[in-house]
XYZ file of C-alpha atoms in Angstrom:
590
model
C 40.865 8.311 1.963
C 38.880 5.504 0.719
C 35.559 6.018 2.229
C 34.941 9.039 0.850
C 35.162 8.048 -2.735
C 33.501 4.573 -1.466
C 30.380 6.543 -0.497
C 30.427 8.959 -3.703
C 30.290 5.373 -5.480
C 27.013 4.095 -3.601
C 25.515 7.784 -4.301
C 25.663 6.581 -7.949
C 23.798 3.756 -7.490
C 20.683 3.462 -8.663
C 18.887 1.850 -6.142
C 20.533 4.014 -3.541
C 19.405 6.913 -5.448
C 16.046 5.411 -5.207
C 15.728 5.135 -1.188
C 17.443 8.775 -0.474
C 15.172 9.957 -3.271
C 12.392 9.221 -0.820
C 13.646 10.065 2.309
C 13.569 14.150 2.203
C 12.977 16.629 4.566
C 9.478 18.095 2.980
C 8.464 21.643 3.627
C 4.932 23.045 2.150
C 4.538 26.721 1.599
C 1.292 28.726 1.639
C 1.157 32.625 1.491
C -0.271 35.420 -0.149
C -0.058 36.231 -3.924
C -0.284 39.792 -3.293
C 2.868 40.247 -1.553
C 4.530 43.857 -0.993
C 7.271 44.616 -4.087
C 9.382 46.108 -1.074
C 9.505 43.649 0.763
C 10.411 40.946 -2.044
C 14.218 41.026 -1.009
C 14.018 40.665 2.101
C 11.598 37.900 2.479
C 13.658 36.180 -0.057
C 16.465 36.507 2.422
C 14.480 35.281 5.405
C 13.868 32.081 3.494
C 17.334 31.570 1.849
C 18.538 31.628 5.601
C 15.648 29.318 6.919
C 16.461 26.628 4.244
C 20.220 27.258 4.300
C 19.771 26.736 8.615
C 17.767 23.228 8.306
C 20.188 21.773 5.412
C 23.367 22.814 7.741
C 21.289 20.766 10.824
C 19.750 17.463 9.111
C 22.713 16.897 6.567
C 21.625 13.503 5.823
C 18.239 14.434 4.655
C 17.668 16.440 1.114
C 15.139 19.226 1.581
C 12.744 19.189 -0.682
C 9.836 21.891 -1.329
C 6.304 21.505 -1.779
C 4.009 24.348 -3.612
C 1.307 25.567 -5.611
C 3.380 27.903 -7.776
C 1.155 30.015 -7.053
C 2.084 33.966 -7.976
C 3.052 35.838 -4.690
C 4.482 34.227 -1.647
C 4.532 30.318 -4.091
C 6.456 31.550 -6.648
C 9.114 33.345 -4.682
C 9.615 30.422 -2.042
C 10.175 28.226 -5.218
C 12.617 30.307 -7.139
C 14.772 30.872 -3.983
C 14.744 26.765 -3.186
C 14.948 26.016 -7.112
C 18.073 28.620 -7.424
C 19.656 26.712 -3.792
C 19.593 23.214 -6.018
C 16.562 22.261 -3.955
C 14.143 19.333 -5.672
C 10.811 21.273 -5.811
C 7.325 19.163 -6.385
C 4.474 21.703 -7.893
C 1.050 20.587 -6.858
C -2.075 21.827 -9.240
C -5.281 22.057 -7.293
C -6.649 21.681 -11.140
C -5.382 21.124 -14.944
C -3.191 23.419 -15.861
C -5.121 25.368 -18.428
C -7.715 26.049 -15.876
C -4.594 27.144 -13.313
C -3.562 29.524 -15.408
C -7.126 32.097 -15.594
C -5.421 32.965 -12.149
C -2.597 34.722 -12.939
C -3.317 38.431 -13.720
C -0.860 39.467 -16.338
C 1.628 37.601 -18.863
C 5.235 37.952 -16.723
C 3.103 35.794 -14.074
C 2.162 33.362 -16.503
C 5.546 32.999 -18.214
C 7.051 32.883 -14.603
C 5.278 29.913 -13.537
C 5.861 28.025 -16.327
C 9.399 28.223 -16.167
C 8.638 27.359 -12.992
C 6.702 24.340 -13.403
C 9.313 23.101 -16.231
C 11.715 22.525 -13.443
C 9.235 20.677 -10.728
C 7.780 17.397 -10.450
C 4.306 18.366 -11.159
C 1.407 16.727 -9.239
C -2.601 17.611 -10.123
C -5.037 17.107 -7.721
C -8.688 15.322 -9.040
C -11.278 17.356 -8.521
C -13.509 14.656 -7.884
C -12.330 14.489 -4.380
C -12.853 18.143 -3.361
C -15.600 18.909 -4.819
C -19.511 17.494 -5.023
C -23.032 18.638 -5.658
C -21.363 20.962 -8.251
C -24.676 22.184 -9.392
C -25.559 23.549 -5.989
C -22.129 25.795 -5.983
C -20.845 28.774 -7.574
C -18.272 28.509 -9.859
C -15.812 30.860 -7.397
C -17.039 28.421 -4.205
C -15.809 25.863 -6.462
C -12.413 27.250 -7.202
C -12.703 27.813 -3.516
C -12.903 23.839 -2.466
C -10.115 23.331 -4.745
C -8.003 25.742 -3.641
C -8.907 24.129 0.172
C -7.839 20.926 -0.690
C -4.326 21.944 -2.152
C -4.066 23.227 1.239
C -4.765 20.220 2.936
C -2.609 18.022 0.972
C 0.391 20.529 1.255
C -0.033 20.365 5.194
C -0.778 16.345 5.043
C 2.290 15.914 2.747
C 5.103 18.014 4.517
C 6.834 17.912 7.805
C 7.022 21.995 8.325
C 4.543 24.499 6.481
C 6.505 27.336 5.595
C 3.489 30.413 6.255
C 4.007 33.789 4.629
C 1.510 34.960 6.403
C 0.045 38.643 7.378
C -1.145 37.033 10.828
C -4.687 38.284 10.470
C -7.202 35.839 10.494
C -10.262 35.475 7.565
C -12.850 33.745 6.143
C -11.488 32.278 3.199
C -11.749 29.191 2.077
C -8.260 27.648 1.257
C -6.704 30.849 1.669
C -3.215 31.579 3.913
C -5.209 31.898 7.402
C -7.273 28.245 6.198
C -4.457 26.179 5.356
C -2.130 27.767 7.968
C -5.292 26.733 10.320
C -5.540 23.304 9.180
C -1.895 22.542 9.195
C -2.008 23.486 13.515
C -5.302 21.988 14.356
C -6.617 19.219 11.801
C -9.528 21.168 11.181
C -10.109 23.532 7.877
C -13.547 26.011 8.616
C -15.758 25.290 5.517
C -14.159 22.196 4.172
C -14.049 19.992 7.208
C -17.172 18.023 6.056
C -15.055 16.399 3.566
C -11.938 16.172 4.755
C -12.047 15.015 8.553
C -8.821 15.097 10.673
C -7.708 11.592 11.092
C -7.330 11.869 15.256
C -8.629 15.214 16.062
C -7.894 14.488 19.736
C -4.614 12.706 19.135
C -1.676 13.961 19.492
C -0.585 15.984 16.023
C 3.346 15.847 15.252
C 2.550 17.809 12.056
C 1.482 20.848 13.253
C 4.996 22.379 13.001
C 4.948 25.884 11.243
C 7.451 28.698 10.518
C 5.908 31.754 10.337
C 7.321 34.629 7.978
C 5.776 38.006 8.789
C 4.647 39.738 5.433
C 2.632 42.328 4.601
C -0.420 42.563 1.474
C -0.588 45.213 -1.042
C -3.585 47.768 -0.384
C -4.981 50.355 2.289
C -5.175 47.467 4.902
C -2.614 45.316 3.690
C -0.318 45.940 7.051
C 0.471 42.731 9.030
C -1.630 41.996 12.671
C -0.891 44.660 15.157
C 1.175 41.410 16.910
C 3.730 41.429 14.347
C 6.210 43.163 12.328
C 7.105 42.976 8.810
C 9.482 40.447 7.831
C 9.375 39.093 11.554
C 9.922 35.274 11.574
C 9.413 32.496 14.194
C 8.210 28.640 14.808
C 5.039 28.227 15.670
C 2.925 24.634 16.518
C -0.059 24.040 18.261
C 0.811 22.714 21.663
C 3.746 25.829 22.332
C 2.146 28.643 19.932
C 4.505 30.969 18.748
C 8.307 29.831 19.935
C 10.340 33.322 20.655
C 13.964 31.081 20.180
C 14.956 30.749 16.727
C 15.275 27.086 17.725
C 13.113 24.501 16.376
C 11.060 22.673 19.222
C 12.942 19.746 20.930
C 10.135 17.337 19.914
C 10.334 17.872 16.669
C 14.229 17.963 16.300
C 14.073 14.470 17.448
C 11.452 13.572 15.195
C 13.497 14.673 12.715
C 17.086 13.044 13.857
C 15.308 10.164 13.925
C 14.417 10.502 10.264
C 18.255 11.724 9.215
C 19.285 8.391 11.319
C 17.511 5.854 8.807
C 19.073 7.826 6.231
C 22.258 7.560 7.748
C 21.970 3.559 7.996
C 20.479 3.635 4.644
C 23.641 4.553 3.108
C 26.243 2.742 5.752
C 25.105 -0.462 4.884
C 24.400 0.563 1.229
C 26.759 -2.890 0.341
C 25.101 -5.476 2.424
C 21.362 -3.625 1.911
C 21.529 -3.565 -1.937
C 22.973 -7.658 -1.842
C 20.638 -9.239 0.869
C 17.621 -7.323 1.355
C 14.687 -9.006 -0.563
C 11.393 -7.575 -2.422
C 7.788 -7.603 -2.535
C 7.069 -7.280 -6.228
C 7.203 -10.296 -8.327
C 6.320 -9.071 -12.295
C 3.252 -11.351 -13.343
C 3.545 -12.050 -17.230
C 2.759 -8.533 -19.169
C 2.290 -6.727 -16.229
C 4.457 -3.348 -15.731
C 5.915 -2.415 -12.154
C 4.954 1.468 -11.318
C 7.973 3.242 -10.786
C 6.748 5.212 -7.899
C 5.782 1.332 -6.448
C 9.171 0.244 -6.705
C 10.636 3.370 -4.947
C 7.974 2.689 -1.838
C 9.020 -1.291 -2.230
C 13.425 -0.191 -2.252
C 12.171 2.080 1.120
C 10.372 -0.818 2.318
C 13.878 -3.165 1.674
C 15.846 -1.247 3.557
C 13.488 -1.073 6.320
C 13.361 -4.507 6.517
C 16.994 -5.351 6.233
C 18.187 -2.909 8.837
C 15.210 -4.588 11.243
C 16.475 -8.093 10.721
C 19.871 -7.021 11.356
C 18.849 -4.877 15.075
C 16.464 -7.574 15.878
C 19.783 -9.838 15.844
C 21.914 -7.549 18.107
C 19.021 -6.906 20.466
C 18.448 -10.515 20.825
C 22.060 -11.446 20.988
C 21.990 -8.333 23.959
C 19.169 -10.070 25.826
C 20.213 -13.555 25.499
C 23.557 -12.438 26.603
C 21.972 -10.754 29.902
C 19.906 -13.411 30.820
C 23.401 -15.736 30.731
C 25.104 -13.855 32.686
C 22.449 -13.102 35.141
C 22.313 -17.417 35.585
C 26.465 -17.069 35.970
C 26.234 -14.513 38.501
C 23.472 -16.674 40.677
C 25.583 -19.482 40.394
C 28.623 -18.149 41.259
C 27.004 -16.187 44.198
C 25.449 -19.297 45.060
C 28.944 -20.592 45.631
C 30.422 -17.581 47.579
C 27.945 -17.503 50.033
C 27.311 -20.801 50.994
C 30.410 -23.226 49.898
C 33.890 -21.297 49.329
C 34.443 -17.899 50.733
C 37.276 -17.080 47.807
C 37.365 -13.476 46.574
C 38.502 -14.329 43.170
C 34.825 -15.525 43.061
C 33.907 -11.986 44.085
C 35.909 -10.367 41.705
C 34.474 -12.607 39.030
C 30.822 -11.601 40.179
C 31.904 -7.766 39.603
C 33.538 -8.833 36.526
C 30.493 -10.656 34.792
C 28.696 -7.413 36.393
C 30.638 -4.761 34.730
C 30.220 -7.218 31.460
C 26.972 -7.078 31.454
C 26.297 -2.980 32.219
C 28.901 -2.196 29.357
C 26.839 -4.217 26.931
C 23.479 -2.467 28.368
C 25.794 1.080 27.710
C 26.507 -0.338 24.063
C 23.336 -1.446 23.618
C 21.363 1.961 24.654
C 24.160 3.941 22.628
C 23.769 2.597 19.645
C 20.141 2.501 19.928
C 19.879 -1.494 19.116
C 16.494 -2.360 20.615
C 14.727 1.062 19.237
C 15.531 0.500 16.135
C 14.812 -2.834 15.343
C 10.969 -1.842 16.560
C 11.002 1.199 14.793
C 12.489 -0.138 11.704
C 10.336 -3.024 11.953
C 6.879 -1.216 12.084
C 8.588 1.090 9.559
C 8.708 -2.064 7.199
C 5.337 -3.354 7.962
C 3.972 -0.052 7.240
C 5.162 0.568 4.037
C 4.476 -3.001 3.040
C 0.967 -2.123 3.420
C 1.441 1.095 1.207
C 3.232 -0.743 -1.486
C 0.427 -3.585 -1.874
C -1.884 -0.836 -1.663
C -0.487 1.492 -4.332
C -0.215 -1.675 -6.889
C -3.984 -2.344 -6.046
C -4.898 0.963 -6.598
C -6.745 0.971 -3.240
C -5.257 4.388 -2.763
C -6.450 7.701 -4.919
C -3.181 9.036 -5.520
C -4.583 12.174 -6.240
C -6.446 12.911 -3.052
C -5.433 15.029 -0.588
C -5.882 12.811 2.664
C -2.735 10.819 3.561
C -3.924 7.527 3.762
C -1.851 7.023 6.688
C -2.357 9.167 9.063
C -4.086 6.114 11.286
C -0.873 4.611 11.608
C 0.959 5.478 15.513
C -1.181 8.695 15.493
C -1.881 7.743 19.278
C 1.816 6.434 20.010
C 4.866 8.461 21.386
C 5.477 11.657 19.572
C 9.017 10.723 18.605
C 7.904 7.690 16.734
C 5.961 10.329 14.404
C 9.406 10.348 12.337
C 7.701 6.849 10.870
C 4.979 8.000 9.607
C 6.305 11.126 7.964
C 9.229 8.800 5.897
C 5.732 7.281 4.755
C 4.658 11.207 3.682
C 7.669 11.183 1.834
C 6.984 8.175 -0.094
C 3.660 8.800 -0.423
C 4.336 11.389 -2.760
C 6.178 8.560 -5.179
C 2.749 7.092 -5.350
C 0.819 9.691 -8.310
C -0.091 8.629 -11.415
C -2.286 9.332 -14.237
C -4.049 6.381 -14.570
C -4.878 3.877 -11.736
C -2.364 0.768 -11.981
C -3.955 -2.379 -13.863
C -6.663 -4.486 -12.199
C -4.559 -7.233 -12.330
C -2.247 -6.190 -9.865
C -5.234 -6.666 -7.516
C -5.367 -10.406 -7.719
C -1.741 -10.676 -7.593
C -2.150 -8.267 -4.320
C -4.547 -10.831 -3.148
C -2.611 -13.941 -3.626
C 0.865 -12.601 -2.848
C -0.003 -10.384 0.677
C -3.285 -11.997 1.569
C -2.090 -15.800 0.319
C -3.536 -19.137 0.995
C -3.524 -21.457 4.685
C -1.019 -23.770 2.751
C 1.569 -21.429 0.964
C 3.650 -19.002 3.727
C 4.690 -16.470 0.717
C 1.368 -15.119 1.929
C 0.780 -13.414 5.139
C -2.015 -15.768 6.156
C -0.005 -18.914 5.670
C 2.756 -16.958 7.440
C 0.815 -15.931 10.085
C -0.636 -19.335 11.087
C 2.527 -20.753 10.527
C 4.067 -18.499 13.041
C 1.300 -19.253 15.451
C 1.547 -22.896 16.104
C 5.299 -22.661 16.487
C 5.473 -19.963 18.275
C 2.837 -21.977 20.507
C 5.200 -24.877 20.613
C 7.826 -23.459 21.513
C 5.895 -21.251 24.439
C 4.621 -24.785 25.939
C 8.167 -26.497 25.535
C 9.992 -23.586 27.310
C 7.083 -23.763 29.622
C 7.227 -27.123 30.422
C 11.136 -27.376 30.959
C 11.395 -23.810 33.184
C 8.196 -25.864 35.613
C 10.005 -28.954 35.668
C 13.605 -27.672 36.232
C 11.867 -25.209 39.092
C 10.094 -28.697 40.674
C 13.611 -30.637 40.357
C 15.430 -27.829 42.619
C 12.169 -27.733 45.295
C 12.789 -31.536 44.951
C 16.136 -31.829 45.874
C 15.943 -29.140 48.585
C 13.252 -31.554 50.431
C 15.450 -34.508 49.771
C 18.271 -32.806 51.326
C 15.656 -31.353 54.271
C 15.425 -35.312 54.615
C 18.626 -36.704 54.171
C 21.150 -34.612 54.403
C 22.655 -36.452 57.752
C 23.100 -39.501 55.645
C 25.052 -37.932 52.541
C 28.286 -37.199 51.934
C 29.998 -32.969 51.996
C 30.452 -33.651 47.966
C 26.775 -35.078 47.205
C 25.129 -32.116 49.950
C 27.267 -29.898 48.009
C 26.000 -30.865 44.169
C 22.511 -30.630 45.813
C 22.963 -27.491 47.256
C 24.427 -25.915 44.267
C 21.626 -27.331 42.033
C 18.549 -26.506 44.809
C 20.080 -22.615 44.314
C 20.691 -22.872 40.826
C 17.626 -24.622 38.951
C 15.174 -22.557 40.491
C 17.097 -19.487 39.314
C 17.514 -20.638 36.224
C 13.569 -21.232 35.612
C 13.040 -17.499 37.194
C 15.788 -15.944 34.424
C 13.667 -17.836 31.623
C 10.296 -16.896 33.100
C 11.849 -13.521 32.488
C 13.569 -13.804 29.378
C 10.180 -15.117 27.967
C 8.168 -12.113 29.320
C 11.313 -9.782 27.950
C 10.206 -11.830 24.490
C 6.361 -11.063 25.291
C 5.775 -14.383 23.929
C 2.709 -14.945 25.093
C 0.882 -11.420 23.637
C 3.253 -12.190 20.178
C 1.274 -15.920 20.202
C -1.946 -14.027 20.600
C -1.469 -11.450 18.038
C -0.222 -14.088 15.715
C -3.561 -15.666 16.198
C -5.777 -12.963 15.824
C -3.900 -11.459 12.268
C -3.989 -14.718 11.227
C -7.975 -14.830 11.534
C -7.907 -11.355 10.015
C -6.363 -12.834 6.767
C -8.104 -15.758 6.897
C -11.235 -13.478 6.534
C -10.109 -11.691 3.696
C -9.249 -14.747 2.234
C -12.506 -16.190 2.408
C -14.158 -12.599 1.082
C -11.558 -12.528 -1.652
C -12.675 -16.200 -2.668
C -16.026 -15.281 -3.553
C -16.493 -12.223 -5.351
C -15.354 -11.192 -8.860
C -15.557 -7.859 -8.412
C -12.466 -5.654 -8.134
C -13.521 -2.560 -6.493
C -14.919 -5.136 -3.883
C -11.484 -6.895 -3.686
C -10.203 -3.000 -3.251
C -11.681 -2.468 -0.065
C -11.290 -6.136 1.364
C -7.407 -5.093 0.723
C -8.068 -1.659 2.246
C -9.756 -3.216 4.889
C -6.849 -5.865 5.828
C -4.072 -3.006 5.439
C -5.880 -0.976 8.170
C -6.055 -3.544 10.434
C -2.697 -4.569 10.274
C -1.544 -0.889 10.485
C -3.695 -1.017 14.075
C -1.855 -4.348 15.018
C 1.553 -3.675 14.457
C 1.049 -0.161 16.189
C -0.241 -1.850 19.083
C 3.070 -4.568 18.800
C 5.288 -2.062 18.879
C 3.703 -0.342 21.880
C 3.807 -3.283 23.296
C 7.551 -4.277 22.560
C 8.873 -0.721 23.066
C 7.547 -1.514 27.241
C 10.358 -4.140 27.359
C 13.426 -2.570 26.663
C 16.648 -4.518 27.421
C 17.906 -2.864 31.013
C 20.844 -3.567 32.945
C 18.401 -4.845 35.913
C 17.682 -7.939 33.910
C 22.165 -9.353 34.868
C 21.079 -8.707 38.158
């Protein structure tokens, strides 16, 4: 009985409002404005029960709906989602007096208002869609614009909801474009400006759902493949999906995202007490609010690393102890006392050691600390880079799309939490230059301060490099010791007593295992590529530091920051790849 009102409690909570805020399931819709009257209800239908189906499955996440508001195919995917008590963000490819010339009659008009009265509103610059305006018509204009709503409804949501006639045209920015885009990366007449990030990569976000509609007018009948009111999944890799299922793939992608939530709120307590944050205020200078949502997501990122990182060590410690135990106590079965409670102590320690492995893989321990942890170090980037203004937060690109594009498809879910924030990040105005020195000196830092990530990252170098030439040294000398007493008992063993050949037997068996479990334990660690990579980030900043020390110029200092947030998006991708080929396995007690 208590945990229920317990967790009604933390719902209140501001700063728990703050995270689950940004962690939503985000669906785009595109369609057609001309949509058939008749078929109104029963499209309307199609989509209650297509929202109603993914709320039922990812409980922990909070749909949320992305649109246009445009008339047509926008306005009745909003109403339906607005009228279900879904949070509904409108996104203007242009002011809203200039919106509004394309809506043909007065109910239209006073429909999307209403509308729009009820929706986080987002407008798109201009400046990023469009250029040479003298050289283009004022309709390929509108055109562009319309192209990059498109593109940052498909960049900005995990499924594009496509009312869609199936027939493919010309368009610019039209159903066919976006719905085109949002599959391949690539939009036909507006590619030149807005490239796909990986076009060869691997693309998690090309997950459709396709609802079959028809266009007013002689030829407004759907494709000759479909039927009206027809609806199915449809991504690039499997085309259209004939089960009403969602692809495996991406239901994974997407437990994985309702499983941060989920921690999220478990350890609300312990999250909201310990976990620590980027943003100092400087004197007279005003947080964003959309930074401090990204920097509460980035907090509880963090915390729930630290705290797997601690279990998954604990786990491989553990292993590697009971792995020396085993040897040890084999050591004595085989060659000194022939006792089965020895054996039974062997299968013991054994069956120890594969029921932590079982707890360990169950709960997910090692997974999540890397996942959590390049979660973290992602959206640290994004927070220093929204308070620097080094992002547009009116473009359409998502800044991030870089970030584990070439990695697993399952650890997509990371990047889309970062969609989610991402959408946190608009403004009006960019935020005040002085964030970008405090940027500077609080992420980039100084060789003698480790607040920064310079001074942290040389700091973490030379003891890390200690450490790795101590652990080193003993696991070579404690390997020599055992060869050393094996040749002095080669030598002497006529001449000793049964209890010293017996110490020197047990210790010629055991040292040498002992040095081959820390060899291992070490490579487990991946010390030796962590020293390295400590090393070379640690040059990176050092760089930027040196850049950042000699220029006044702030839209320089902009793209030193840019430039240091892309490169450590591109190292930590390549740690976690790295980390994720040494998970903790039951071989390593053996």
């Amino acid at each position: 009985l208590p945990r229920p009102r317990r967790r009604r409690t933390l719902q209140r909570h501001p700063r728990l409002r703050s995270v689950t805020r940004a962690l939503k399931l985000n669906i785009g819709v595109t369609g057609h404005r001309d949509l058939v009257p008749s078929e109104i209800p029963g499209i309307r239908d199609e989509v209650r029960g297509f929202f109603a189906e993914l709320a039922r499955e990812y409980s922990d996440l909070t749909l949320e709906l992305i649109s246009g508001l445009a008339e047509g195919a926008d306005s009745v995917v909003a109403e339906v989602a607005l009228d279900m008590g879904m949070p509904v963000v409108a996104v203007l490819p242009m002011e809203q007096s200039e919106y509004e010339q394309d809506f043909k009659d007065a109910d239209s008009l006073s429909n999307f208002r209403d509308l729009l009265s009820r929706c986080q509103v987002v407008t798109l610059s201009p400046d990023t869609a469009v250029e040479n305006t003298e050289e283009l018509s004022p309709r390929e204009i509108r055109s562009l614009l319309y192209a990059q709503l498109g593109v940052f409804l498909s960049n900005h949501c995990q499924i594009l909801l496509t009312l869609w006639d199936g027939k493919q045209t010309e368009e610019v920015g039209g159903t066919h474009s976006v719905t085109h885009y949002h599959l391949t990366g690539v939009m036909p007449g507006f590619e030149s400006l807005v490239e796909s990030p990986s076009l060869l990569a691997d693309n998690e976000n090309d997950l459709a759902y396709h609802i079959v509609c028809s266009r007013q007018g002689e030829h407004g009948q759907p494709d000759d493949r479909y039927s009206p009111l027809e609806s199915f999944w449809v991504t690039a890799h499997f085309g259209r999906l004939q089960d009403r299922r969602m692809p495996e793939d991406y239901q994974q992608m997407f437990e994985r995202l309702a499983l941060f939530s989920a921690d999220c709120r478990s350890y609300a307590v312990p999250l909201m007490e310990q976990s620590t944050s980027l943003v100092e205020v400087p004197p007279g200078v005003q947080i964003p609010d959309e930074c401090r949502v990204i920097d509460e997501l980035y907090q509880s990122a963090d915390w729930l690393a630290v705290r797997y990182q601690r279990l998954f060590s604990r786990s491989l410690l553990l292993s590697h102890l009971l792995a020396v135990c085993m040897g040890f106590i084999f050591i004595i079965y085989s060659e000194l006392l022939e006792y089965s409670g020895l054996a039974w102590l062997f299968l013991g320690l054994f069956a120890t050691g594969i029921g932590f492995h079982y707890l360990s893989e169950r709960r997910g321990w090692h997974r999540k600390y890397l996942d959590y942890r390049a979660l973290a170090e992602g959206l640290r980037v994004q927070v220093y880079w929204s308070l620097a203004g080094v992002v547009d937060g009116h473009a359409a690109e998502f800044a991030y799309d870089n970030f584990l594009q070439k990695q697993d498809v399952d650890l997509s879910w990371i990047r889309h939490v970062m969609r989610s924030a991402s959408l946190q990040s608009f403004r009006n105005t960019r935020p005040d230059p002085r964030w970008v020195d405090w940027v500077s000196e609080h992420w980039v830092g100084f060789s003698d301060n480790t607040d920064g990530q310079l001074g942290y990252y040389e700091s973490k170098a030379r003891q890390r490099s200690a450490a790795y030439r101590r652990n080193d040294s003993l696991g070579k000398g404690v390997l020599w010791i055992g060869v050393s007493m094996a040749a002095f008992l080669g030598f002497f063993a006529t001449s000793m007593s049964e209890d010293q050949t017996f110490v020197l037997v047990i210790l010629m068996g055991v040292l040498p295992l002992i040095a081959g479990v820390s060899d291992t334990y070490s490579h487990k660690k991946a010390d030796k590529e962590l020293i390295k990579q400590y090393q070379f980030m640690a040059r990176i900043f050092a760089n930027a530091r040196r850049l950042l020390n000699g220029t006044d110029d702030v839209e320089f200092k902009r793209r030193i920051l840019r430039a240091v947030g892309k490169a450590a998006l591109e190292e930590h991708a390549e740690w976690l790849l790295m980390q994720r080929e040494r998970p903790l396995e039951h071989g390593g007690i053996q």
